[in-house]
Amino acid sequence: MSTWSVSIGELALVPRPQVLQVTGVGPLVDACAVATAVDPAIRPQGFRLDIDADGARITHADDAGLRYGRALLGQLLDRPVEGRVLGVHVEDHPDIAVRAFMLDVSRDRVPTRETLGEYVEVLALARYNQLQLYTEHSFAHEGHDVVWRDASPLTPDDLTWLDSRCADAGIELVANRNCFGHFERWLSHPQYVDRAEAPEGVEVMAGLRFPPAVLAPTPDNAAFALDLVREQMGAVRSQRVNIGCDETFELGRGVSAQACAERGKGAVYLEHVRRLVDPLLADGYEVQIWADVLRRYPELASTLPEGVVPVAWLYEAPSAPEDRPDIPDALATVLYDLGIDTDTSGGFEANIAPLAAAGVPFWVAPGTSDWNSLVGRWDNALANQLDAAEVAIRHGAGGYLVAAWGDNGHHHPPSITYGPLIHGGAVAWCLEANRDLDVALVLDRHVFDDHGEQLGGAIQTLGGLWRRTGRQGLNASPLAAALFPHLPLLVTGAADPDAVRDVLAALDDVDGRIADAQISGPGARQLIAELTTVTRLARQGAWRLLGDGEGDVEGVPALADRADDLADVISSQRTAWLGRARIGGLVDSLAHLERTLAADEAALDG
């Protein structure tokens, strides 16, 4: 029958399995009996699925394999042909054992429980088996109310609830609490500033001063940080923990200056990391730390005790020189001294090379590329994740962690994150089968339930606009940089007016596709509202790339009209935010938009 000539793409299975053979006609959907059997010879988390006229059989070695086999069967049951299930033979198992997702809940979005539950559903769909919530100040630590009282923080009860929800979905919830750097929200308060490496902050270059953000590497500060992370660990059942320890920008510029001068910054860093990890290892925990500092000192990294897992992060896809920002050498040198590499041309292979050469076990961490973007950098995210999966498999990395950050206000909603999130899980499960996964179609069918199959493609279009302005960005989109000129985003080059007008036309087209979406249910209004709002924010960025609005610039509203639109979209952003996240952090996030609006209003008054 011609109706059974079904392509893998048409099925929109996620993740696509290692082996999939269409064998013919299966049973009627309503009469599909399911049998299961255990076969210890099958790889961990793996399964076989056979569907024929008699029903479905799932053979597995462990609970995870049974779960994943049932999930794939469910997707096939949801896509019958003439009322029957497709007959298939499937053999499947993961390329990478641990597939983790880390969501930033500190800059500035703290999700509601409902939103966290939705994330768990998407993670289960893409076969993730670990979740981390990155926290700095957004956990309700006992006795530290002054730090978190305006953040609508996660509580121990929230984590215990989420831990149970994750366990039901076969996902491990791992406590994540930065324990060395990224303490700026703490050190801004007088009662904590004495713990800082540099209480006055540091001037990294003329006109650019960082506020205090790094704890001084002292035994007392190690005990302080351990108390904080153990409070989170007590709310979950996992025997793993991520203590961060990345981007210690001020190290050696304050309290530890003499020690670093005498013994070297790497030795001082590692000494303090050992103060943090050794007690946790003694308690039986596996400890993850970011590898950005350690990879500079591979000879020291090789001395880490067993049970410490460096996680090597890189959020840019390998690219040609003409596609990268032209960063002045002086600035690149300053950034390198801070620990930030601006040359990402070598991708993950160059990033992990020092660790691999030293024989250090490691994980890789690509990203979702949606922070500092408004509407995402979809193409960069997917290429970055493919690169990470290739390197992880080639070097036998123990895990693959997809990071979703919220730098500078977390203006993008979860719906912008879901596509790259799904792709990351799919390529970590089976790289070769999922290289060309139609992520937009997967979103429409499995996440948004958009019968018109419009929203996934609309979000994919939004995620490609950052490349189409004539400017180049690193870790940021030119659209966001134009909307937030006060932020030090790494975007260079000149805008191409014709290209930007094409971007505006694409945004108009996206508006139409969002309006044409055929979705229903309790979350439909929220989804449409947040995508409409974030598209309007991107349009504001595009207008500003074309001109300031004070003169007659084709495609740009008059300054007064643009300011009125921004005021209205700020109101819409507030409403969309509160449909997904707690109120804490909203004031800080909207402050970026309000600063831009204030500049518009000042220009009008002037």
Coordinates of C-alpha atoms in Angstrom, one line a residue:
M1 CA 0.0 0.0 0.0
S2 CA 1.4 3.4 -1.0
T3 CA 0.2 4.9 2.3
W4 CA 2.9 2.8 4.1
S5 CA 5.7 4.4 2.2
V6 CA 6.6 6.6 5.2
S7 CA 9.9 8.5 5.5
I8 CA 11.7 8.8 8.8
G9 CA 11.3 12.6 8.5
E10 CA 7.5 12.3 8.1
L11 CA 7.4 10.3 11.3
A12 CA 9.1 13.1 13.3
L13 CA 10.4 10.6 15.9
V14 CA 12.6 12.1 18.6
P15 CA 15.2 11.1 19.1
R16 CA 15.6 9.1 15.9
P17 CA 16.8 5.6 16.8
Q18 CA 20.1 4.0 16.0
V19 CA 18.4 1.5 13.7
L20 CA 14.9 1.8 12.3
Q21 CA 13.4 -0.5 9.7
V22 CA 9.8 -0.2 8.4
T23 CA 8.6 -3.8 8.1
G24 CA 5.0 -3.3 7.0
V25 CA 1.6 -3.1 8.6
G26 CA 1.1 -3.2 12.4
P27 CA -2.1 -3.7 14.4
L28 CA -5.0 -1.3 14.8
V29 CA -4.0 1.4 17.3
D30 CA -6.8 0.4 19.7
A31 CA -5.8 -3.2 19.6
C32 CA -2.0 -2.9 19.9
A33 CA -1.0 -5.3 22.7
V34 CA 2.4 -4.6 24.3
A35 CA 4.7 -7.3 25.6
T36 CA 8.0 -6.7 27.4
A37 CA 11.0 -8.9 28.1
V38 CA 14.4 -8.4 29.7
D39 CA 17.6 -9.2 27.9
P40 CA 20.8 -8.5 29.8
A41 CA 22.8 -8.5 26.6
I42 CA 21.2 -5.2 25.5
R43 CA 23.3 -2.1 26.2
P44 CA 22.4 0.0 29.3
Q45 CA 19.4 2.3 28.5
G46 CA 18.9 0.5 25.2
F47 CA 16.0 -1.5 23.8
R48 CA 14.6 -3.3 20.9
L49 CA 11.1 -2.5 19.6
D50 CA 9.3 -4.8 17.2
I51 CA 5.8 -4.1 15.9
D52 CA 3.9 -6.5 13.6
A53 CA 0.4 -7.5 13.1
D54 CA 0.3 -9.3 16.5
G55 CA 1.3 -6.2 18.5
A56 CA 4.4 -4.6 20.0
R57 CA 7.3 -6.2 21.8
I58 CA 9.9 -4.2 23.8
T59 CA 13.0 -6.0 24.9
H60 CA 15.3 -4.1 27.3
A61 CA 18.1 -4.6 29.9
D62 CA 17.0 -2.0 32.5
D63 CA 14.2 0.4 33.5
A64 CA 15.6 3.2 31.4
G65 CA 15.5 1.1 28.3
L66 CA 11.9 0.1 29.0
R67 CA 11.0 3.7 29.5
Y68 CA 12.5 4.8 26.3
G69 CA 11.0 1.9 24.3
R70 CA 7.6 2.8 25.6
A71 CA 8.1 6.4 24.7
L72 CA 9.0 5.6 21.1
L73 CA 6.0 3.2 20.8
G74 CA 3.9 6.1 22.1
Q75 CA 5.1 8.3 19.3
L76 CA 4.3 5.7 16.7
L77 CA 0.8 5.1 18.2
D78 CA 0.2 8.9 17.9
R79 CA 1.0 8.8 14.1
P80 CA -1.2 5.9 12.8
V81 CA -1.8 5.3 9.1
E82 CA -5.4 4.3 8.3
G83 CA -5.9 3.5 12.0
R84 CA -2.9 1.1 12.2
V85 CA 0.5 1.4 13.8
L86 CA 3.5 1.3 11.5
G87 CA 5.3 -2.1 11.6
V88 CA 8.9 -1.5 12.6
H89 CA 12.1 -3.1 13.9
V90 CA 14.1 -0.7 16.1
E91 CA 17.4 -1.2 17.9
D92 CA 18.4 1.7 20.1
H93 CA 20.8 2.8 22.8
P94 CA 22.6 6.1 23.7
D95 CA 25.9 7.3 22.3
I96 CA 26.6 9.2 25.5
A97 CA 25.5 7.8 28.8
V98 CA 24.6 11.0 30.7
R99 CA 22.6 13.6 28.8
A100 CA 22.1 16.7 31.0
F101 CA 20.4 20.0 30.8
M102 CA 21.3 23.1 32.9
L103 CA 18.8 25.9 33.2
D104 CA 20.0 29.3 34.6
V105 CA 17.5 30.4 37.3
S106 CA 19.6 33.4 38.5
R107 CA 19.6 35.9 35.6
D108 CA 16.7 36.8 36.3
R109 CA 14.0 34.3 35.6
V110 CA 12.9 31.9 38.3
P111 CA 10.4 29.6 36.7
T112 CA 7.0 28.7 38.2
R113 CA 6.5 25.1 39.2
E114 CA 4.2 24.7 36.2
T115 CA 7.0 25.9 33.9
L116 CA 9.5 23.6 35.5
G117 CA 7.1 20.7 35.0
E118 CA 6.9 21.6 31.3
Y119 CA 10.7 21.6 31.1
V120 CA 10.7 18.1 32.6
E121 CA 8.2 16.9 29.9
V122 CA 10.4 18.3 27.1
L123 CA 13.5 16.8 28.7
A124 CA 11.8 13.4 28.9
L125 CA 10.8 13.7 25.2
A126 CA 14.4 14.2 24.2
R127 CA 15.7 11.5 26.6
Y128 CA 17.7 13.6 28.9
N129 CA 18.5 11.9 32.2
Q130 CA 19.8 14.7 34.3
L131 CA 18.6 18.3 35.1
Q132 CA 20.5 21.0 36.9
L133 CA 19.1 24.5 38.0
Y134 CA 22.0 26.9 38.1
T135 CA 21.7 29.1 41.2
E136 CA 23.7 32.0 42.6
H137 CA 21.3 34.0 44.8
S138 CA 17.9 32.5 43.8
F139 CA 17.7 29.8 46.5
A140 CA 16.1 30.6 49.9
H141 CA 19.2 29.9 52.0
E142 CA 18.3 30.0 55.7
G143 CA 19.6 33.1 57.4
H144 CA 20.5 34.9 54.2
D145 CA 17.2 36.6 53.5
V146 CA 18.8 39.8 52.5
V147 CA 20.3 38.2 49.4
W148 CA 17.3 36.4 48.0
R149 CA 14.2 38.3 49.4
D150 CA 13.5 40.1 46.1
A151 CA 14.2 37.1 43.9
S152 CA 11.2 34.9 44.5
P153 CA 13.7 32.1 45.2
L154 CA 13.4 28.4 44.9
T155 CA 12.9 26.8 48.3
P156 CA 14.0 23.4 49.6
D157 CA 10.3 22.3 49.2
D158 CA 10.5 23.4 45.5
L159 CA 13.6 21.3 44.9
T160 CA 12.1 18.2 46.7
W161 CA 8.9 18.5 44.6
L162 CA 11.0 18.8 41.4
D163 CA 13.2 16.0 42.4
S164 CA 10.1 13.7 42.7
R165 CA 8.7 15.0 39.4
C166 CA 12.1 14.3 37.7
A167 CA 12.4 10.9 39.2
D168 CA 9.0 9.9 37.8
A169 CA 10.4 10.9 34.3
G170 CA 13.6 9.0 34.7
I171 CA 15.6 12.2 35.2
E172 CA 18.1 12.9 38.0
L173 CA 17.9 16.3 39.6
V174 CA 21.4 17.5 40.5
A175 CA 22.1 20.4 42.9
N176 CA 24.0 23.3 41.2
R177 CA 25.4 26.1 43.3
N178 CA 28.4 28.3 42.2
C179 CA 30.9 28.2 45.1
F180 CA 33.8 30.4 44.0
G181 CA 32.9 33.0 41.4
H182 CA 29.6 34.7 40.5
F183 CA 28.9 35.9 44.0
E184 CA 28.1 39.5 42.9
R185 CA 24.5 39.3 44.3
W186 CA 26.0 38.4 47.6
L187 CA 29.0 40.7 47.7
S188 CA 26.9 43.7 46.9
H189 CA 25.6 43.6 50.5
P190 CA 27.8 45.0 53.3
Q191 CA 27.5 42.0 55.5
Y192 CA 29.2 39.8 52.8
V193 CA 31.6 42.1 51.0
D194 CA 34.5 41.3 53.3
R195 CA 34.5 37.8 51.8
A196 CA 35.4 39.2 48.4
E197 CA 38.7 38.7 46.6
A198 CA 38.5 42.4 45.6
P199 CA 36.0 44.2 47.8
E200 CA 36.2 47.4 45.6
G201 CA 35.9 45.4 42.4
V202 CA 38.5 45.5 39.6
E203 CA 39.0 47.7 36.6
V204 CA 39.7 45.3 33.8
M205 CA 40.3 48.0 31.2
A206 CA 39.8 51.7 30.9
G207 CA 36.2 52.5 31.5
L208 CA 35.2 48.9 32.4
R209 CA 35.0 48.0 36.1
F210 CA 33.7 44.7 37.4
P211 CA 32.0 44.7 40.8
P212 CA 33.2 42.2 43.4
A213 CA 32.0 38.8 42.3
V214 CA 34.7 36.3 43.5
L215 CA 35.1 34.9 46.9
A216 CA 38.6 35.1 48.3
P217 CA 40.3 31.7 48.3
T218 CA 40.3 31.1 52.1
P219 CA 39.3 28.1 54.3
D220 CA 36.5 30.2 55.9
N221 CA 35.0 31.0 52.5
A222 CA 35.2 27.4 51.4
A223 CA 33.3 26.4 54.6
F224 CA 30.8 29.2 53.9
A225 CA 30.2 28.0 50.3
L226 CA 30.0 24.3 51.3
D227 CA 27.2 25.2 53.8
L228 CA 25.3 26.8 51.0
V229 CA 25.6 24.0 48.5
R230 CA 24.9 21.3 51.1
E231 CA 21.6 23.1 51.9
Q232 CA 20.5 22.5 48.3
M233 CA 21.9 19.0 48.2
G234 CA 19.8 18.1 51.2
A235 CA 16.6 18.7 49.2
V236 CA 17.4 16.2 46.4
R237 CA 18.4 12.6 46.4
S238 CA 21.3 12.7 43.9
Q239 CA 24.8 11.8 44.9
R240 CA 26.2 14.3 42.3
V241 CA 26.6 18.0 42.7
N242 CA 27.9 20.9 40.5
I243 CA 29.8 23.5 42.3
G244 CA 30.7 25.7 39.3
C245 CA 34.0 27.5 40.2
D246 CA 34.1 29.2 36.8
E247 CA 35.1 32.7 35.7
T248 CA 37.1 33.6 38.8
F249 CA 38.0 36.9 37.1
E250 CA 39.3 38.8 40.1
L251 CA 41.5 35.9 41.4
G252 CA 45.0 37.3 42.0
R253 CA 43.9 40.9 41.9
G254 CA 43.1 41.3 45.6
V255 CA 43.4 39.1 48.7
S256 CA 45.2 36.4 46.9
A257 CA 47.6 38.7 44.9
Q258 CA 50.7 37.7 46.9
A259 CA 49.9 34.0 46.9
C260 CA 49.3 34.0 43.1
A261 CA 52.5 35.9 42.5
E262 CA 54.5 33.5 44.6
R263 CA 52.9 30.2 43.7
G264 CA 51.0 30.9 40.4
K265 CA 47.3 31.5 39.9
G266 CA 46.6 27.9 38.9
A267 CA 48.0 26.5 42.1
V268 CA 46.0 28.9 44.2
Y269 CA 42.9 28.1 42.3
L270 CA 43.3 24.4 42.6
E271 CA 44.1 24.6 46.3
H272 CA 40.8 26.3 46.9
V273 CA 38.9 23.9 44.7
R274 CA 40.3 21.1 46.7
R275 CA 39.0 22.8 49.9
L276 CA 35.6 22.5 48.3
V277 CA 35.6 19.1 46.6
D278 CA 37.5 17.0 49.1
P279 CA 34.8 17.2 51.8
L280 CA 32.1 16.4 49.2
L281 CA 34.1 13.4 47.9
A282 CA 34.6 12.2 51.4
D283 CA 30.8 12.3 51.8
G284 CA 30.5 10.0 48.7
Y285 CA 29.5 12.6 46.1
E286 CA 30.6 13.0 42.5
V287 CA 31.6 16.7 42.0
Q288 CA 31.3 18.6 38.7
I289 CA 33.2 21.8 38.2
W290 CA 33.5 24.0 35.1
A291 CA 36.8 23.5 33.2
D292 CA 37.5 27.0 31.9
V293 CA 40.2 27.7 34.5
L294 CA 41.6 24.2 34.8
R295 CA 42.1 23.8 31.0
R296 CA 44.7 26.6 31.3
Y297 CA 46.6 24.4 33.8
P298 CA 46.3 20.8 32.5
E299 CA 49.3 19.7 34.6
L300 CA 47.4 20.7 37.7
A301 CA 44.1 19.3 36.4
S302 CA 45.7 15.9 36.1
T303 CA 46.1 15.9 39.9
L304 CA 42.4 16.1 40.6
P305 CA 41.2 13.2 42.7
E306 CA 38.9 10.6 41.2
G307 CA 35.3 11.7 41.5
V308 CA 35.8 15.3 40.2
V309 CA 34.4 15.8 36.7
P310 CA 35.6 19.0 34.8
V311 CA 32.9 20.2 32.4
A312 CA 34.4 21.9 29.4
W313 CA 32.0 24.6 28.0
L314 CA 32.0 26.3 24.7
Y315 CA 29.0 28.0 23.2
E316 CA 30.1 29.0 19.7
A317 CA 30.2 26.8 16.7
P318 CA 33.4 26.5 14.7
S319 CA 33.4 29.3 12.2
A320 CA 35.4 31.0 9.5
P321 CA 37.2 34.3 10.3
E322 CA 34.7 36.3 8.3
D323 CA 31.8 35.1 10.3
R324 CA 33.3 36.1 13.7
P325 CA 33.5 39.6 15.3
D326 CA 36.6 41.6 14.6
I327 CA 37.6 42.0 18.2
P328 CA 40.6 44.4 18.7
D329 CA 43.7 42.7 19.9
A330 CA 43.9 44.8 23.0
L331 CA 40.4 43.8 24.0
A332 CA 41.0 40.1 23.1
T333 CA 44.1 40.2 25.3
V334 CA 42.2 41.6 28.3
L335 CA 39.5 39.0 27.9
Y336 CA 42.0 36.2 27.6
D337 CA 43.6 37.4 30.9
L338 CA 40.2 37.2 32.5
G339 CA 39.8 33.6 31.2
I340 CA 37.6 34.3 28.2
D341 CA 38.8 32.9 24.8
T342 CA 37.4 34.9 21.8
D343 CA 39.0 32.5 19.2
T344 CA 36.5 29.7 19.0
S345 CA 37.5 28.6 15.5
G346 CA 38.8 25.3 16.7
G347 CA 35.5 24.3 18.3
F348 CA 35.4 21.7 21.1
E349 CA 38.4 19.8 19.8
A350 CA 40.7 22.7 20.7
N351 CA 38.7 23.5 23.8
I352 CA 39.2 20.0 25.4
A353 CA 42.6 19.3 24.0
P354 CA 44.5 20.2 27.2
L355 CA 42.3 18.0 29.3
A356 CA 42.4 15.1 26.9
A357 CA 46.2 15.3 26.6
A358 CA 46.5 15.2 30.4
G359 CA 44.2 12.2 30.6
V360 CA 41.6 14.0 32.6
P361 CA 38.0 12.6 32.3
F362 CA 35.6 15.3 31.3
W363 CA 32.2 16.3 30.0
V364 CA 31.3 18.7 27.3
A365 CA 28.8 21.5 27.6
P366 CA 27.4 23.2 24.4
G367 CA 24.6 25.7 24.7
T368 CA 21.2 26.7 23.5
S369 CA 22.5 30.0 22.2
D370 CA 19.5 32.0 23.3
W371 CA 20.9 34.4 25.9
N372 CA 21.8 37.9 24.8
S373 CA 19.7 37.2 21.7
L374 CA 16.0 38.0 22.3
V375 CA 14.9 35.4 19.8
G376 CA 17.8 32.9 19.8
R377 CA 20.7 31.9 17.6
W378 CA 19.3 28.6 16.4
D379 CA 21.8 27.8 13.7
N380 CA 24.8 28.5 16.0
A381 CA 23.2 26.3 18.8
L382 CA 22.7 23.3 16.5
A383 CA 26.2 23.5 15.0
N384 CA 27.7 24.0 18.4
Q385 CA 25.9 20.9 19.7
L386 CA 26.8 18.8 16.8
D387 CA 30.5 19.7 17.3
A388 CA 30.2 18.9 21.0
A389 CA 28.7 15.5 20.3
E390 CA 31.3 14.6 17.8
V391 CA 34.1 15.5 20.1
A392 CA 32.4 13.8 23.1
I393 CA 32.0 10.5 21.2
R394 CA 35.5 10.7 19.7
H395 CA 37.1 11.1 23.2
G396 CA 34.7 9.0 25.2
A397 CA 33.4 11.9 27.4
G398 CA 31.3 10.7 30.2
G399 CA 28.5 13.3 29.8
Y400 CA 27.0 16.0 27.6
L401 CA 25.4 19.0 29.3
V402 CA 23.4 21.5 27.4
A403 CA 23.5 24.9 29.1
A404 CA 20.7 27.5 28.8
W405 CA 21.9 30.8 30.3
G406 CA 20.0 34.0 31.0
D407 CA 22.7 36.6 30.9
N408 CA 21.6 40.3 31.1
G409 CA 17.9 39.7 31.9
H410 CA 16.8 36.4 30.4
H411 CA 14.4 38.2 28.0
H412 CA 13.7 35.1 25.9
P413 CA 10.9 32.8 27.0
P414 CA 11.1 29.0 27.3
S415 CA 9.6 28.5 23.8
I416 CA 12.7 30.0 22.3
T417 CA 14.8 27.5 24.3
Y418 CA 12.9 24.3 23.5
G419 CA 14.2 23.7 19.9
P420 CA 17.9 23.7 20.7
L421 CA 17.2 21.8 23.9
I422 CA 15.5 19.0 22.0
H423 CA 18.3 19.0 19.4
G424 CA 21.0 18.7 22.0
G425 CA 19.3 15.7 23.6
A426 CA 18.7 14.0 20.2
V427 CA 22.3 14.3 19.0
A428 CA 23.7 13.2 22.4
W429 CA 21.4 10.1 22.2
C430 CA 22.4 9.2 18.6
L431 CA 24.5 11.6 16.6
E432 CA 24.4 10.1 13.2
A433 CA 20.6 9.4 13.1
N434 CA 19.8 12.9 14.3
R435 CA 22.2 15.2 12.4
D436 CA 19.3 16.3 10.1
L437 CA 16.5 16.1 12.6
D438 CA 13.6 18.4 11.7
V439 CA 13.5 20.1 15.0
A440 CA 10.8 22.6 13.9
L441 CA 8.5 19.7 13.0
V442 CA 9.2 18.0 16.3
L443 CA 8.3 21.2 18.2
D444 CA 5.0 21.5 16.3
R445 CA 4.0 17.8 16.8
H446 CA 5.3 17.0 20.2
V447 CA 5.6 20.2 22.2
F448 CA 3.2 22.8 20.8
D449 CA 0.6 20.5 19.3
D450 CA 0.3 22.9 16.4
H451 CA -1.9 21.2 13.8
G452 CA -1.0 23.9 11.3
E453 CA 2.7 23.2 11.9
Q454 CA 3.7 26.9 11.9
L455 CA 5.2 27.7 15.2
G456 CA 8.3 25.5 15.0
G457 CA 9.3 27.0 11.7
A458 CA 8.5 30.5 12.9
I459 CA 10.9 30.1 15.9
Q460 CA 13.6 28.6 13.6
T461 CA 13.3 31.7 11.4
L462 CA 13.6 33.9 14.4
G463 CA 16.7 32.0 15.5
G464 CA 18.5 32.7 12.1
L465 CA 17.9 36.5 12.0
W466 CA 21.0 37.3 14.1
R467 CA 23.2 36.4 11.1
R468 CA 21.3 38.6 8.6
T469 CA 22.0 42.2 9.7
G470 CA 25.6 42.6 8.4
R471 CA 27.0 42.7 11.9
Q472 CA 28.8 39.8 13.6
G473 CA 28.2 38.6 17.1
L474 CA 30.0 36.4 19.6
N475 CA 27.8 35.0 22.4
A476 CA 25.2 37.6 21.4
S477 CA 22.9 38.8 18.6
P478 CA 23.2 42.2 16.9
L479 CA 19.5 42.6 17.5
A480 CA 20.0 42.4 21.3
A481 CA 23.1 44.6 21.1
A482 CA 21.1 47.3 19.3
L483 CA 18.3 47.2 21.8
F484 CA 20.6 47.3 24.8
P485 CA 23.5 49.6 23.8
H486 CA 24.5 49.9 27.5
L487 CA 25.5 46.3 27.6
P488 CA 29.1 45.2 26.7
L489 CA 28.1 42.6 24.1
L490 CA 30.7 41.4 21.6
V491 CA 29.1 42.6 18.4
T492 CA 31.1 44.3 15.7
G493 CA 30.8 45.4 12.1
A494 CA 28.4 47.7 10.3
A495 CA 24.7 47.0 9.7
D496 CA 23.6 46.5 6.1
P497 CA 20.4 48.6 5.7
D498 CA 19.0 46.3 3.0
A499 CA 19.7 43.2 5.0
V500 CA 18.1 44.7 8.1
R501 CA 15.0 45.6 6.1
D502 CA 14.9 42.0 5.0
V503 CA 15.0 41.1 8.7
L504 CA 12.0 43.3 9.3
A505 CA 10.1 41.6 6.5
A506 CA 11.0 38.3 8.1
L507 CA 9.6 39.4 11.4
D508 CA 6.4 40.5 9.7
D509 CA 6.2 37.0 8.2
V510 CA 6.8 35.4 11.6
D511 CA 3.9 37.4 13.0
G512 CA 1.7 36.0 10.4
R513 CA 2.8 32.4 11.1
I514 CA 2.3 32.9 14.8
A515 CA -1.3 34.2 14.1
D516 CA -1.9 31.1 11.9
A517 CA -0.9 28.6 14.5
Q518 CA -3.6 26.0 15.2
I519 CA -3.1 25.4 18.9
S520 CA -5.5 25.1 21.8
G521 CA -5.5 24.2 25.4
P522 CA -4.6 26.1 28.6
G523 CA -1.1 27.1 27.4
A524 CA -2.0 28.4 24.0
R525 CA -2.7 32.0 24.9
Q526 CA 0.6 32.2 26.9
L527 CA 2.6 30.7 24.0
I528 CA 1.2 33.1 21.4
A529 CA 1.7 36.1 23.7
E530 CA 5.3 35.4 24.6
L531 CA 6.3 34.7 21.0
T532 CA 4.5 37.8 19.8
T533 CA 6.2 39.9 22.5
V534 CA 9.7 38.6 21.9
T535 CA 9.2 39.2 18.1
R536 CA 8.3 42.8 18.9
L537 CA 11.5 43.1 20.9
A538 CA 13.5 41.8 18.0
R539 CA 11.8 44.4 15.7
Q540 CA 12.8 47.1 18.1
G541 CA 16.4 46.0 17.8
A542 CA 16.2 45.9 14.0
W543 CA 14.8 49.5 13.9
R544 CA 17.7 50.7 15.9
L545 CA 20.2 49.0 13.5
L546 CA 18.7 51.1 10.7
G547 CA 18.7 54.5 12.5
D548 CA 17.8 56.5 15.5
G549 CA 14.3 57.4 14.3
E550 CA 14.9 61.1 14.5
G551 CA 15.0 61.5 10.8
D552 CA 13.2 60.0 7.9
V553 CA 14.7 56.5 7.6
E554 CA 13.0 54.0 5.5
G555 CA 11.6 51.2 7.6
V556 CA 12.0 53.0 10.9
P557 CA 9.1 54.6 12.8
A558 CA 9.5 58.2 14.1
L559 CA 11.2 58.3 17.4
A560 CA 8.0 59.1 19.3
D561 CA 6.2 56.1 17.7
R562 CA 9.1 53.8 18.4
A563 CA 9.2 54.9 22.1
D564 CA 5.4 54.4 22.3
D565 CA 5.8 50.9 20.9
L566 CA 8.6 50.1 23.3
A567 CA 6.6 51.2 26.3
D568 CA 3.8 49.0 25.1
V569 CA 6.0 46.0 24.5
I570 CA 7.5 46.4 28.0
S571 CA 4.0 46.0 29.4
S572 CA 3.5 42.9 27.2
Q573 CA 6.8 41.5 28.4
R574 CA 5.7 41.9 32.0
T575 CA 2.5 39.9 31.3
A576 CA 4.3 37.2 29.3
W577 CA 7.0 36.9 32.0
L578 CA 4.5 36.4 34.8
G579 CA 2.8 33.6 32.8
R580 CA 6.0 31.6 33.0
A581 CA 8.2 32.9 35.9
R582 CA 7.9 34.3 39.4
I583 CA 7.9 38.0 39.9
G584 CA 11.3 38.1 41.5
G585 CA 13.9 39.2 38.9
L586 CA 11.3 40.9 36.7
V587 CA 12.2 44.4 37.9
D588 CA 15.9 43.8 37.2
S589 CA 15.2 42.3 33.7
L590 CA 12.8 45.1 32.7
A591 CA 15.3 47.7 33.8
H592 CA 17.3 47.0 30.7
L593 CA 14.3 47.8 28.5
E594 CA 13.4 50.8 30.6
R595 CA 16.9 52.2 30.3
T596 CA 16.5 52.1 26.5
L597 CA 13.1 53.7 26.7
A598 CA 14.5 56.4 29.0
A599 CA 17.1 57.2 26.4
D600 CA 14.4 57.5 23.7
E601 CA 12.4 59.8 25.9
A602 CA 15.4 61.9 26.7
A603 CA 16.2 62.3 23.0
L604 CA 12.6 63.4 22.4
D605 CA 12.8 65.9 25.2
G606 CA 16.2 67.2 23.9

